[in-house]
Tab-separated table of N, CA and C in Angstrom:
chain	number	residue	atom	x	y	z
A	1422	UNK	N	10.085	-7.319	35.396
A	1422	UNK	CA	11.977	-7.264	35.203
A	1422	UNK	C	11.959	-8.230	34.387
A	1423	UNK	N	11.961	-9.273	35.032
A	1423	UNK	CA	13.510	-10.897	35.343
A	1423	UNK	C	11.797	-11.556	33.519
A	1424	UNK	N	10.629	-10.787	32.650
A	1424	UNK	CA	11.080	-11.708	31.687
A	1424	UNK	C	11.191	-10.790	30.525
A	1425	UNK	N	11.156	-9.775	31.017
A	1425	UNK	CA	11.724	-8.941	30.175
A	1425	UNK	C	13.342	-9.946	29.445
A	1426	UNK	N	14.294	-9.527	30.337
A	1426	UNK	CA	15.118	-9.750	30.398
A	1426	UNK	C	15.423	-11.352	29.966
A	1427	UNK	N	14.160	-12.182	30.601
A	1427	UNK	CA	14.115	-13.900	29.650
A	1427	UNK	C	13.961	-13.782	28.526
A	1428	UNK	N	13.123	-12.826	28.061
A	1428	UNK	CA	12.551	-12.533	26.684
A	1428	UNK	C	13.535	-12.279	25.343
A	1429	UNK	N	14.671	-10.950	26.114
A	1429	UNK	CA	15.780	-11.022	25.260
A	1429	UNK	C	16.979	-11.805	25.056
A	1430	UNK	N	17.146	-12.528	26.285
A	1430	UNK	CA	18.311	-13.711	26.003
A	1430	UNK	C	17.650	-15.117	24.961
A	1431	UNK	N	15.903	-14.976	25.171
A	1431	UNK	CA	15.955	-16.137	24.490
A	1431	UNK	C	16.016	-15.492	22.712
A	1432	UNK	N	15.102	-14.894	22.634
A	1432	UNK	CA	14.948	-14.068	21.002
A	1432	UNK	C	16.976	-14.485	20.767
A	1433	UNK	N	17.852	-13.642	21.696
A	1433	UNK	CA	19.552	-13.764	21.402
A	1433	UNK	C	19.476	-14.725	21.075
A	1434	UNK	N	19.380	-16.180	21.334
A	1434	UNK	CA	19.666	-17.803	21.174
A	1434	UNK	C	18.907	-18.001	20.775
A	1435	UNK	N	17.750	-17.663	20.269
A	1435	UNK	CA	17.302	-18.463	19.098
A	1435	UNK	C	17.674	-17.813	17.712
A	1436	UNK	N	18.195	-17.064	17.270
A	1436	UNK	CA	19.191	-15.695	16.658
A	1436	UNK	C	19.857	-17.111	16.100
A	1437	UNK	N	20.733	-17.027	17.074
A	1437	UNK	CA	21.830	-17.644	17.200
A	1437	UNK	C	21.577	-18.899	16.348
A	1438	UNK	N	20.838	-19.515	16.645
A	1438	UNK	CA	20.777	-21.364	15.373
A	1438	UNK	C	19.388	-20.489	14.546
A	1439	UNK	N	19.197	-19.647	13.922
A	1439	UNK	CA	18.737	-18.978	12.538
A	1439	UNK	C	19.059	-18.151	12.409
A	1440	UNK	N	19.942	-17.634	12.394
A	1440	UNK	CA	20.593	-16.997	11.444
A	1440	UNK	C	21.675	-17.775	10.542
A	1441	UNK	N	22.695	-18.316	10.623
A	1441	UNK	CA	22.796	-19.235	10.443
A	1441	UNK	C	21.787	-20.352	9.073
A	1442	UNK	N	21.314	-20.549	10.004
A	1442	UNK	CA	20.366	-21.518	8.860
A	1442	UNK	C	19.950	-20.537	7.430
A	1443	UNK	N	19.549	-19.248	7.329
A	1443	UNK	CA	18.762	-18.346	6.661
A	1443	UNK	C	20.219	-17.732	5.853
A	1444	UNK	N	21.298	-17.499	6.421
A	1444	UNK	CA	22.130	-17.540	5.461
A	1444	UNK	C	22.890	-17.922	4.387
A	1445	UNK	N	22.529	-19.903	4.651
A	1445	UNK	CA	23.748	-20.654	4.478
A	1445	UNK	C	22.029	-20.530	2.655
A	1446	UNK	N	20.598	-20.107	2.740
A	1446	UNK	CA	19.733	-20.169	1.255
A	1446	UNK	C	19.967	-19.604	0.458
A	1447	UNK	N	19.976	-20.459	-0.695
A	1447	UNK	CA	20.493	-20.101	-2.705
A	1447	UNK	C	19.482	-19.305	-2.341
A	1448	UNK	N	19.355	-18.368	-3.272
A	1448	UNK	CA	18.223	-17.440	-3.733
A	1448	UNK	C	18.001	-17.663	-4.938
A	1449	UNK	N	17.494	-18.018	-5.893
A	1449	UNK	CA	17.151	-17.365	-7.780
A	1449	UNK	C	17.609	-16.030	-7.900
A	1450	UNK	N	18.815	-15.684	-7.747
A	1450	UNK	CA	18.747	-13.523	-9.129
A	1450	UNK	C	17.319	-13.482	-9.631
A	1451	UNK	N	16.559	-11.955	-8.426
A	1451	UNK	CA	16.123	-11.403	-9.683
A	1451	UNK	C	15.629	-10.648	-10.326
A	1452	UNK	N	16.626	-11.144	-11.118
A	1452	UNK	CA	16.833	-10.996	-12.599
A	1452	UNK	C	16.734	-12.080	-14.014
A	1453	UNK	N	16.867	-13.282	-13.246
A	1453	UNK	CA	16.483	-15.328	-13.668
A	1453	UNK	C	15.095	-14.650	-13.552
A	1454	UNK	N	13.890	-14.429	-12.799
A	1454	UNK	CA	12.366	-14.190	-13.208
A	1454	UNK	C	11.807	-13.001	-13.964
A	1455	UNK	N	11.013	-13.827	-14.702
A	1455	UNK	CA	10.113	-13.119	-15.072
A	1455	UNK	C	8.651	-12.758	-15.162
A	1456	UNK	N	7.745	-11.042	-15.454
A	1456	UNK	CA	6.774	-12.037	-15.376
A	1456	UNK	C	5.830	-11.384	-17.146
A	1457	UNK	N	5.118	-11.734	-17.114
A	1457	UNK	CA	4.800	-11.814	-18.368
A	1457	UNK	C	3.311	-11.660	-18.908
A	1458	UNK	N	2.426	-11.043	-18.746
A	1458	UNK	CA	0.215	-10.639	-19.009
A	1458	UNK	C	0.413	-10.139	-17.998
A	1459	UNK	N	-0.770	-10.111	-17.927
A	1459	UNK	CA	-1.795	-9.215	-17.574
A	1459	UNK	C	-1.961	-9.858	-16.227
A	1460	UNK	N	-1.999	-8.651	-14.968
A	1460	UNK	CA	-1.656	-8.850	-13.553
A	1460	UNK	C	-2.605	-7.707	-13.527
A	1461	UNK	N	-3.931	-8.555	-13.085
A	1461	UNK	CA	-5.538	-7.516	-12.964
A	1461	UNK	C	-6.241	-9.214	-12.845
A	1462	UNK	N	-7.620	-8.022	-12.539
A	1462	UNK	CA	-8.917	-9.004	-12.097
A	1462	UNK	C	-9.530	-9.522	-12.689
A	1463	UNK	N	-8.904	-11.368	-13.601
A	1463	UNK	CA	-9.702	-12.154	-14.025
A	1463	UNK	C	-8.095	-12.449	-15.112
A	1464	UNK	N	-7.172	-12.261	-14.192
A	1464	UNK	CA	-6.127	-11.405	-15.544
A	1464	UNK	C	-5.525	-12.572	-15.394
A	1465	UNK	N	-4.584	-13.239	-16.387
A	1465	UNK	CA	-3.834	-14.264	-16.376
A	1465	UNK	C	-2.250	-14.017	-17.592
A	1466	UNK	N	-1.015	-14.058	-16.151
A	1466	UNK	CA	-0.191	-13.607	-17.169
A	1466	UNK	C	0.932	-15.064	-16.273
A	1467	UNK	N	1.843	-15.268	-16.338
A	1467	UNK	CA	3.204	-16.070	-16.870
A	1467	UNK	C	4.477	-15.762	-15.876
A	1468	UNK	N	4.337	-16.334	-14.801
A	1468	UNK	CA	6.386	-16.000	-14.571
A	1468	UNK	C	6.886	-17.222	-14.415
A	1469	UNK	N	7.889	-16.341	-15.287
A	1469	UNK	CA	9.311	-17.569	-16.217
A	1469	UNK	C	10.280	-17.562	-14.964
A	1470	UNK	N	10.644	-18.913	-15.055
A	1470	UNK	CA	12.378	-18.876	-13.504
A	1470	UNK	C	13.202	-19.535	-15.058
A	1471	UNK	N	14.023	-18.758	-14.928
A	1471	UNK	CA	15.351	-18.624	-16.769
A	1471	UNK	C	15.464	-19.503	-17.121
A	1472	UNK	N	16.125	-19.768	-17.697
A	1472	UNK	CA	16.851	-21.250	-18.093
A	1472	UNK	C	18.730	-21.534	-16.602
A	1473	UNK	N	18.769	-21.765	-16.082
A	1473	UNK	CA	19.841	-21.806	-14.953
A	1473	UNK	C	19.129	-21.995	-13.441
A	1474	UNK	N	18.438	-21.470	-13.064
A	1474	UNK	CA	17.493	-21.196	-11.865
A	1474	UNK	C	17.604	-22.045	-11.597
A	1475	UNK	N	17.260	-23.487	-11.904
A	1475	UNK	CA	16.418	-24.117	-11.123
A	1475	UNK	C	17.486	-25.624	-11.671
A	1476	UNK	N	18.243	-26.812	-11.158
A	1476	UNK	CA	19.092	-27.395	-11.652
A	1476	UNK	C	17.635	-28.517	-12.631
A	1477	UNK	N	18.965	-29.020	-13.661
A	1477	UNK	CA	18.295	-29.641	-14.563
A	1477	UNK	C	17.190	-30.902	-14.304
A	1478	UNK	N	16.424	-31.308	-14.809
A	1478	UNK	CA	14.288	-31.631	-14.356
A	1478	UNK	C	14.695	-32.173	-12.731
A	1479	UNK	N	14.906	-31.129	-12.077
A	1479	UNK	CA	14.573	-31.278	-10.652
A	1479	UNK	C	12.914	-30.354	-10.478
A	1480	UNK	N	12.173	-31.227	-9.839
A	1480	UNK	CA	11.202	-30.599	-8.917
A	1480	UNK	C	11.065	-29.460	-8.700
A	1481	UNK	N	10.492	-28.982	-8.807
A	1481	UNK	CA	10.329	-27.149	-8.345
A	1481	UNK	C	8.818	-26.807	-7.877
A	1482	UNK	N	8.706	-27.001	-5.849
A	1482	UNK	CA	7.129	-26.387	-6.020
A	1482	UNK	C	7.106	-25.222	-5.726
A	1483	UNK	N	5.670	-24.637	-5.957
A	1483	UNK	CA	5.955	-23.588	-6.707
A	1483	UNK	C	4.213	-22.758	-5.831
A	1484	UNK	N	4.037	-21.731	-4.992
A	1484	UNK	CA	3.564	-21.490	-4.491
A	1484	UNK	C	2.151	-20.355	-4.804
A	1485	UNK	N	1.123	-19.571	-5.016
A	1485	UNK	CA	0.886	-18.704	-5.008
A	1485	UNK	C	0.119	-18.019	-3.381
A	1486	UNK	N	0.984	-16.561	-3.200
A	1486	UNK	CA	0.706	-16.047	-1.622
A	1486	UNK	C	-0.367	-14.112	-2.342
A	1487	UNK	N	-1.213	-13.963	-1.501
A	1487	UNK	CA	-2.780	-12.739	-1.582
A	1487	UNK	C	-3.238	-12.929	-1.576
A	1488	UNK	N	-4.157	-11.437	-1.041
A	1488	UNK	CA	-5.456	-11.265	-1.072
A	1488	UNK	C	-5.788	-12.918	-2.022
A	1489	UNK	N	-6.662	-13.502	-1.598
A	1489	UNK	CA	-8.213	-13.586	-1.843
A	1489	UNK	C	-7.678	-14.534	-3.327
A	1490	UNK	N	-6.427	-14.900	-2.839
A	1490	UNK	CA	-5.528	-16.382	-3.612
A	1490	UNK	C	-5.255	-17.573	-4.090
A	1491	UNK	N	-7.472	-17.685	-2.570
A	1491	UNK	CA	-7.541	-19.353	-2.985
A	1491	UNK	C	-8.729	-18.975	-4.114
A	1492	UNK	N	-8.987	-17.860	-4.205
A	1492	UNK	CA	-9.225	-17.842	-5.636
A	1492	UNK	C	-9.146	-18.084	-7.366
A	1493	UNK	N	-7.620	-18.495	-7.341
A	1493	UNK	CA	-6.824	-18.453	-8.191
A	1493	UNK	C	-6.881	-20.129	-8.340
A	1494	UNK	N	-6.492	-19.830	-10.148
A	1494	UNK	CA	-5.453	-21.175	-10.891
A	1494	UNK	C	-4.390	-20.748	-10.899
A	1495	UNK	N	-3.679	-21.465	-11.024
A	1495	UNK	CA	-2.282	-21.950	-11.079
A	1495	UNK	C	-2.199	-22.969	-12.594
A	1496	UNK	N	-2.412	-22.339	-13.677
A	1496	UNK	CA	-1.852	-22.769	-14.902
A	1496	UNK	C	-3.178	-23.724	-14.888
A	1497	UNK	N	-3.477	-25.049	-15.143
A	1497	UNK	CA	-4.656	-25.395	-15.779
A	1497	UNK	C	-5.118	-26.383	-13.463
A	1498	UNK	N	-4.537	-26.141	-13.065
A	1498	UNK	CA	-4.890	-26.611	-11.751
A	1498	UNK	C	-5.594	-26.222	-10.691
A	1499	UNK	N	-6.649	-26.465	-9.715
A	1499	UNK	CA	-7.651	-25.620	-8.516
A	1499	UNK	C	-6.538	-25.201	-8.096
A	1500	UNK	N	-5.609	-26.211	-7.390
A	1500	UNK	CA	-5.194	-26.197	-5.816
A	1500	UNK	C	-3.460	-24.386	-5.856
A	1501	UNK	N	-3.039	-23.767	-5.279
A	1501	UNK	CA	-2.815	-22.603	-4.241
A	1501	UNK	C	-1.157	-23.585	-5.235
A	1502	UNK	N	-0.411	-24.138	-3.632
A	1502	UNK	CA	0.862	-25.232	-4.159
A	1502	UNK	C	0.923	-26.397	-5.379
A	1503	UNK	N	1.445	-26.120	-6.104
A	1503	UNK	CA	1.978	-26.437	-7.322
A	1503	UNK	C	3.349	-27.372	-7.310
A	1504	UNK	N	3.815	-29.296	-7.993
A	1504	UNK	CA	5.191	-28.619	-8.442
A	1504	UNK	C	4.766	-29.009	-9.491
A	1505	UNK	N	6.689	-28.427	-10.565
A	1505	UNK	CA	6.441	-28.987	-11.695
A	1505	UNK	C	7.821	-28.855	-11.932
A	1506	UNK	N	8.174	-30.293	-12.744
A	1506	UNK	CA	9.052	-30.164	-13.137
A	1506	UNK	C	10.211	-29.240	-13.615
A	1507	UNK	N	11.402	-29.234	-13.682
A	1507	UNK	CA	12.180	-28.339	-14.120
A	1507	UNK	C	12.427	-28.687	-16.062
A	1508	UNK	N	12.732	-28.304	-16.560
A	1508	UNK	CA	13.645	-28.675	-17.453
A	1508	UNK	C	15.052	-28.538	-17.838
A	1509	UNK	N	15.479	-29.391	-18.654
A	1509	UNK	CA	16.430	-30.123	-19.398
A	1509	UNK	C	17.659	-28.477	-19.127
A	1510	UNK	N	17.297	-27.574	-19.353
A	1510	UNK	CA	18.347	-26.159	-18.877
A	1510	UNK	C	17.655	-26.272	-17.315
A	1511	UNK	N	16.805	-25.603	-16.801
A	1511	UNK	CA	16.406	-25.999	-14.986
A	1511	UNK	C	15.726	-24.198	-15.755
A	1512	UNK	N	14.967	-24.862	-16.113
A	1512	UNK	CA	13.640	-23.557	-15.897
A	1512	UNK	C	12.154	-23.781	-16.023
A	1513	UNK	N	11.528	-23.101	-15.505
A	1513	UNK	CA	10.231	-23.143	-14.758
A	1513	UNK	C	9.430	-22.543	-15.381
A	1514	UNK	N	8.236	-22.422	-16.023
A	1514	UNK	CA	6.922	-21.345	-15.962
A	1514	UNK	C	5.224	-22.059	-15.572
A	1515	UNK	N	5.175	-21.052	-14.203
A	1515	UNK	CA	3.188	-21.278	-13.786
A	1515	UNK	C	3.269	-19.690	-14.700
A	1516	UNK	N	1.459	-20.201	-14.994
A	1516	UNK	CA	0.699	-19.832	-15.426
A	1516	UNK	C	-0.750	-18.980	-14.324
A	1517	UNK	N	-0.085	-17.930	-14.343
A	1517	UNK	CA	-1.403	-17.938	-12.913
A	1517	UNK	C	-2.518	-17.117	-13.688
A	1518	UNK	N	-4.216	-18.004	-13.206
A	1518	UNK	CA	-4.984	-16.442	-14.011
A	1518	UNK	C	-5.416	-16.524	-12.421
A	1519	UNK	N	-5.550	-15.413	-11.495
A	1519	UNK	CA	-6.183	-14.546	-10.989
A	1519	UNK	C	-7.512	-14.512	-10.627
A	1520	UNK	N	-8.535	-14.153	-9.341
A	1520	UNK	CA	-9.325	-14.119	-9.657
A	1520	UNK	C	-10.143	-13.051	-9.941
A	1521	UNK	N	-11.615	-13.547	-9.622
A	1521	UNK	CA	-12.150	-11.160	-10.568
A	1521	UNK	C	-12.214	-9.777	-9.193
A	1522	UNK	N	-11.800	-10.973	-8.233
A	1522	UNK	CA	-11.804	-10.109	-7.113
A	1522	UNK	C	-10.185	-9.549	-6.101
A	1523	UNK	N	-9.243	-9.802	-7.145
A	1523	UNK	CA	-7.834	-9.858	-6.689
A	1523	UNK	C	-7.973	-8.683	-6.655
A	1524	UNK	N	-6.715	-8.333	-5.306
A	1524	UNK	CA	-6.300	-6.956	-5.095
A	1524	UNK	C	-5.634	-7.233	-3.885
A	1525	UNK	N	-4.631	-6.405	-4.862
A	1525	UNK	CA	-3.162	-5.820	-4.644
A	1525	UNK	C	-1.901	-6.614	-4.169
A	1526	UNK	N	-1.195	-7.303	-3.482
A	1526	UNK	CA	0.158	-8.357	-3.855
A	1526	UNK	C	0.069	-9.756	-3.847
A	1527	UNK	N	0.640	-9.537	-5.166
A	1527	UNK	CA	0.399	-11.475	-4.442
A	1527	UNK	C	2.146	-12.378	-5.033
A	1528	UNK	N	2.589	-12.744	-4.356
A	1528	UNK	CA	4.016	-13.112	-4.058
A	1528	UNK	C	3.587	-14.774	-5.013
A	1529	UNK	N	4.620	-14.683	-5.998
A	1529	UNK	CA	5.100	-16.662	-6.406
A	1529	UNK	C	6.408	-16.540	-6.086
A	1530	UNK	N	6.305	-18.059	-5.007
A	1530	UNK	CA	7.917	-18.573	-4.745
A	1530	UNK	C	8.229	-19.733	-5.756
A	1531	UNK	N	9.010	-20.657	-5.978
A	1531	UNK	CA	9.923	-21.169	-6.371
A	1531	UNK	C	10.753	-21.823	-5.316
A	1532	UNK	N	10.322	-23.228	-5.254
A	1532	UNK	CA	11.880	-23.608	-4.283
A	1532	UNK	C	12.270	-24.827	-5.194
A	1533	UNK	N	13.080	-25.433	-5.020
A	1533	UNK	CA	14.123	-26.277	-5.869
A	1533	UNK	C	13.780	-28.071	-4.819
A	1534	UNK	N	13.225	-29.010	-5.166
A	1534	UNK	CA	13.260	-29.215	-3.723
A	1534	UNK	C	14.783	-30.253	-3.550
A	1535	UNK	N	15.388	-30.304	-4.725
A	1535	UNK	CA	16.223	-30.861	-5.039
A	1535	UNK	C	17.246	-29.795	-4.239
A	1536	UNK	N	17.594	-28.686	-5.069
A	1536	UNK	CA	18.997	-27.580	-5.010
A	1536	UNK	C	18.833	-26.804	-3.209
A	1537	UNK	N	17.099	-27.386	-3.025
A	1537	UNK	CA	17.008	-25.671	-1.877
A	1537	UNK	C	17.160	-24.410	-2.325
A	1538	UNK	N	17.720	-24.076	-4.704
A	1538	UNK	CA	17.330	-22.994	-4.083
A	1538	UNK	C	15.990	-22.202	-4.098
A	1539	UNK	N	15.503	-20.749	-3.896
A	1539	UNK	CA	14.695	-20.057	-3.572
A	1539	UNK	C	13.891	-18.928	-4.706
A	1540	UNK	N	13.235	-19.080	-5.001
A	1540	UNK	CA	13.738	-17.822	-6.516
A	1540	UNK	C	11.944	-17.430	-5.960
A	1541	UNK	N	11.341	-15.686	-5.527
A	1541	UNK	CA	10.329	-14.953	-5.316
A	1541	UNK	C	10.452	-14.409	-5.887
A	1542	UNK	N	9.223	-13.702	-6.537
A	1542	UNK	CA	8.798	-12.271	-6.945
A	1542	UNK	C	7.255	-12.102	-6.314
A	1543	UNK	N	7.933	-10.926	-6.045
A	1543	UNK	CA	6.093	-9.471	-5.614
A	1543	UNK	C	5.844	-9.572	-6.814
A	1544	UNK	N	4.449	-9.920	-8.124
A	1544	UNK	CA	3.727	-9.178	-8.946
A	1544	UNK	C	2.693	-7.998	-8.015
A	1545	UNK	N	2.209	-6.639	-8.647
A	1545	UNK	CA	0.719	-5.981	-8.035
A	1545	UNK	C	0.298	-5.621	-8.989
A	1546	UNK	N	-1.680	-6.369	-8.053
A	1546	UNK	CA	-2.685	-6.357	-9.143
A	1546	UNK	C	-3.324	-4.792	-9.675
A	1547	UNK	N	-3.300	-4.417	-10.928
A	1547	UNK	CA	-3.345	-3.568	-11.553
A	1547	UNK	C	-4.532	-2.231	-11.502
A	1548	UNK	N	-5.517	-1.740	-10.541
A	1548	UNK	CA	-6.207	-1.887	-10.013
A	1548	UNK	C	-7.186	-1.363	-11.119
A	1549	UNK	N	-9.079	-1.793	-10.911
A	1549	UNK	CA	-9.459	-1.058	-12.504
A	1549	UNK	C	-9.713	-0.273	-11.878
A	1550	UNK	N	-10.083	0.711	-13.118
A	1550	UNK	CA	-10.242	2.118	-13.000
A	1550	UNK	C	-11.410	3.326	-12.671
A	1551	UNK	N	-11.221	3.920	-11.759
A	1551	UNK	CA	-12.075	4.272	-10.724
A	1551	UNK	C	-12.535	5.617	-12.350
A	1552	UNK	N	-14.059	5.465	-11.492
A	1552	UNK	CA	-15.142	6.764	-11.561
A	1552	UNK	C	-14.071	7.974	-11.075
A	1553	UNK	N	-14.540	9.210	-12.286
A	1553	UNK	CA	-14.199	9.774	-11.008
A	1553	UNK	C	-16.505	10.959	-10.262
A	1554	UNK	N	-17.050	10.235	-10.921
A	1554	UNK	CA	-18.564	10.265	-10.456
A	1554	UNK	C	-19.134	10.907	-11.572
A	1555	UNK	N	-18.821	11.658	-13.149
A	1555	UNK	CA	-18.933	11.638	-14.240
A	1555	UNK	C	-18.999	10.870	-14.899
A	1556	UNK	N	-18.412	9.440	-14.970
A	1556	UNK	CA	-18.249	9.047	-15.893
A	1556	UNK	C	-16.739	8.867	-16.379
A	1557	UNK	N	-16.899	9.291	-16.268
A	1557	UNK	CA	-15.182	9.588	-16.772
A	1557	UNK	C	-14.246	8.938	-16.987
A	1558	UNK	N	-14.160	7.521	-16.307
A	1558	UNK	CA	-13.308	7.527	-15.290
A	1558	UNK	C	-11.757	7.537	-15.015
A	1559	UNK	N	-11.650	8.640	-15.277
A	1559	UNK	CA	-10.293	9.123	-13.362
A	1559	UNK	C	-10.806	9.211	-12.220
A	1560	UNK	N	-9.812	9.806	-11.966
A	1560	UNK	CA	-9.441	9.785	-9.892
A	1560	UNK	C	-10.480	10.217	-9.281
A	1561	UNK	N	-11.804	9.890	-8.311
A	1561	UNK	CA	-11.472	11.335	-8.035
A	1561	UNK	C	-11.432	12.816	-7.171
A	1562	UNK	N	-12.113	13.802	-7.309
A	1562	UNK	CA	-12.124	14.825	-7.211
A	1562	UNK	C	-12.003	15.572	-5.941
A	1563	UNK	N	-11.153	15.338	-4.968
A	1563	UNK	CA	-11.287	15.368	-3.553
A	1563	UNK	C	-10.366	16.838	-2.974
A	1564	UNK	N	-10.590	17.005	-2.442
A	1564	UNK	CA	-8.978	18.132	-1.069
A	1564	UNK	C	-10.361	19.335	-1.880
A	1565	UNK	N	-9.995	20.913	-1.112
A	1565	UNK	CA	-10.150	22.902	-1.130
A	1565	UNK	C	-8.607	22.901	-2.555
A	1566	UNK	N	-9.859	22.992	-3.759
A	1566	UNK	CA	-9.145	23.982	-4.666
A	1566	UNK	C	-8.466	25.441	-4.185
A	1567	UNK	N	-7.831	25.926	-3.779
A	1567	UNK	CA	-7.981	27.088	-2.767
A	1567	UNK	C	-6.941	28.409	-4.601
A	1568	UNK	N	-6.812	28.969	-5.074
A	1568	UNK	CA	-5.061	30.198	-5.705
A	1568	UNK	C	-4.121	29.932	-5.121
A	1569	UNK	N	-3.377	30.130	-5.788
A	1569	UNK	CA	-2.219	30.230	-4.600
A	1569	UNK	C	-0.920	31.379	-4.158
A	1570	UNK	N	-2.104	32.359	-4.936
A	1570	UNK	CA	-2.966	34.279	-4.057
A	1570	UNK	C	-3.029	33.946	-3.039
A	1571	UNK	N	-3.537	33.155	-2.453
A	1571	UNK	CA	-4.342	32.682	-1.948
A	1571	UNK	C	-3.123	32.198	-0.784
A	1572	UNK	N	-2.611	31.221	-0.805
A	1572	UNK	CA	-1.894	30.099	0.253
A	1572	UNK	C	-0.808	30.874	0.119
A	1573	UNK	N	-0.498	31.724	-0.177
A	1573	UNK	CA	1.456	32.031	-0.560
A	1573	UNK	C	1.264	33.481	0.240
A	1574	UNK	N	-0.883	34.091	-0.354
A	1574	UNK	CA	-0.389	35.564	1.268
A	1574	UNK	C	-0.760	35.711	2.050
A	1575	UNK	N	-1.362	34.046	2.601
A	1575	UNK	CA	-2.179	33.420	3.384
A	1575	UNK	C	-0.435	33.812	4.945
A	1576	UNK	N	0.372	33.111	4.166
A	1576	UNK	CA	1.804	32.727	4.675
A	1576	UNK	C	2.087	33.696	4.843
A	1577	UNK	N	2.098	34.999	4.417
A	1577	UNK	CA	3.179	35.864	3.867
A	1577	UNK	C	2.558	36.982	5.102
A	1578	UNK	N	1.147	36.361	5.814
A	1578	UNK	CA	0.303	37.095	6.571
A	1578	UNK	C	0.980	36.877	7.453
A	1579	UNK	N	0.900	35.384	8.020
A	1579	UNK	CA	1.649	35.371	9.475
A	1579	UNK	C	2.673	35.367	9.500
A	1580	UNK	N	3.520	35.328	8.363
A	1580	UNK	CA	5.501	36.130	8.612
A	1580	UNK	C	4.777	36.947	8.454
A	1581	UNK	N	4.595	37.615	8.571
A	1581	UNK	CA	4.255	38.830	9.121
A	1581	UNK	C	3.818	39.435	10.602
A	1582	UNK	N	3.037	38.905	10.688
A	1582	UNK	CA	2.219	39.339	12.340
A	1582	UNK	C	3.706	38.293	13.299
A	1583	UNK	N	3.731	37.215	12.164
A	1583	UNK	CA	5.010	37.077	13.761
A	1583	UNK	C	6.351	38.489	13.999
A	1584	UNK	N	7.108	39.354	12.516
A	1584	UNK	CA	7.512	39.847	12.595
A	1584	UNK	C	7.457	40.907	13.118
A	1585	UNK	N	6.342	41.706	13.116
A	1585	UNK	CA	5.392	42.192	14.115
A	1585	UNK	C	5.490	41.669	15.755
A	1586	UNK	N	5.083	41.216	15.931
A	1586	UNK	CA	5.246	40.827	17.382
A	1586	UNK	C	7.149	40.124	17.841
A	1587	UNK	N	7.271	40.023	17.631
A	1587	UNK	CA	9.278	40.529	17.979
A	1587	UNK	C	9.240	41.897	18.101
A	1588	UNK	N	8.981	43.140	16.826
A	1588	UNK	CA	9.823	44.104	17.220
A	1588	UNK	C	9.000	44.493	18.031
A	1589	UNK	N	7.673	44.124	18.046
A	1589	UNK	CA	6.656	45.046	19.255
A	1589	UNK	C	7.531	44.381	21.382
A	1590	UNK	N	7.660	42.553	20.855
A	1590	UNK	CA	9.054	42.484	22.139
A	1590	UNK	C	9.779	43.357	22.034
A	1591	UNK	N	10.664	44.090	21.295
A	1591	UNK	CA	11.528	43.832	21.741
A	1591	UNK	C	12.372	45.648	22.136
A	1592	UNK	N	10.739	46.169	21.565
A	1592	UNK	CA	10.640	47.867	21.933
A	1592	UNK	C	9.994	47.988	22.891
A	1593	UNK	N	9.286	46.497	24.199
A	1593	UNK	CA	8.837	46.423	25.566
A	1593	UNK	C	9.763	46.515	26.446
A	1594	UNK	N	11.171	45.605	25.617
A	1594	UNK	CA	12.032	45.045	26.667
A	1594	UNK	C	12.552	46.570	25.919
A	1595	UNK	N	13.110	47.421	25.174
A	1595	UNK	CA	14.001	49.070	25.445
A	1595	UNK	C	12.739	49.257	26.125
A	1596	UNK	N	13.130	49.984	25.799
A	1596	UNK	CA	11.579	50.969	26.952
A	1596	UNK	C	11.289	50.557	28.663
A	1597	UNK	N	11.802	48.943	29.074
A	1597	UNK	CA	11.875	48.746	29.890
A	1597	UNK	C	12.864	48.969	31.183
A	1598	UNK	N	13.988	48.515	29.600
A	1598	UNK	CA	15.347	48.684	29.954
A	1598	UNK	C	15.323	50.354	30.990
A	1599	UNK	N	15.073	50.914	29.694
A	1599	UNK	CA	15.617	52.585	30.208
A	1599	UNK	C	15.044	53.040	31.303
A	1600	UNK	N	14.298	52.518	31.596
A	1600	UNK	CA	12.884	52.996	33.036
A	1600	UNK	C	13.086	52.494	34.181
A	1601	UNK	N	14.480	51.069	33.725
A	1601	UNK	CA	14.846	50.560	35.658
A	1601	UNK	C	16.512	51.633	35.016
């Protein structure tokens, strides 16, 4: 019990110091981040932090996070993080080429090294077309195709059975009350 109380106290104390730091962080509005291109395995897309997202001519650290991100390239650079200088208007464009085995979501984060402004956007990789076993490229046919009238008929039978049980219980109680 003492361990739990100590842990809660430590978390509360840490929250007192961490919360003000997070509250003071400045963020680039989501409307100032635009994604264009092909967000698919092996595809290339641009993430544009528009004019005013960062300070003019500021160095911006850019990072890509996601499954198989080590196989991605940022522009022509083989690293997964890089520093680019914002334009005179404060905009930055990052070109991302995903690996051919890319899946799930990827997060692109830009951090102004002078202003400490943080811009984040998450993109979801479009899945490759799945086959249905017949080569039609649709979804697989799974489950049980039951006609609707059978489903409703079964539901009606269950409700009717419950009603009959309720009626029989009431009749039995009435007979037991009369006999007493």
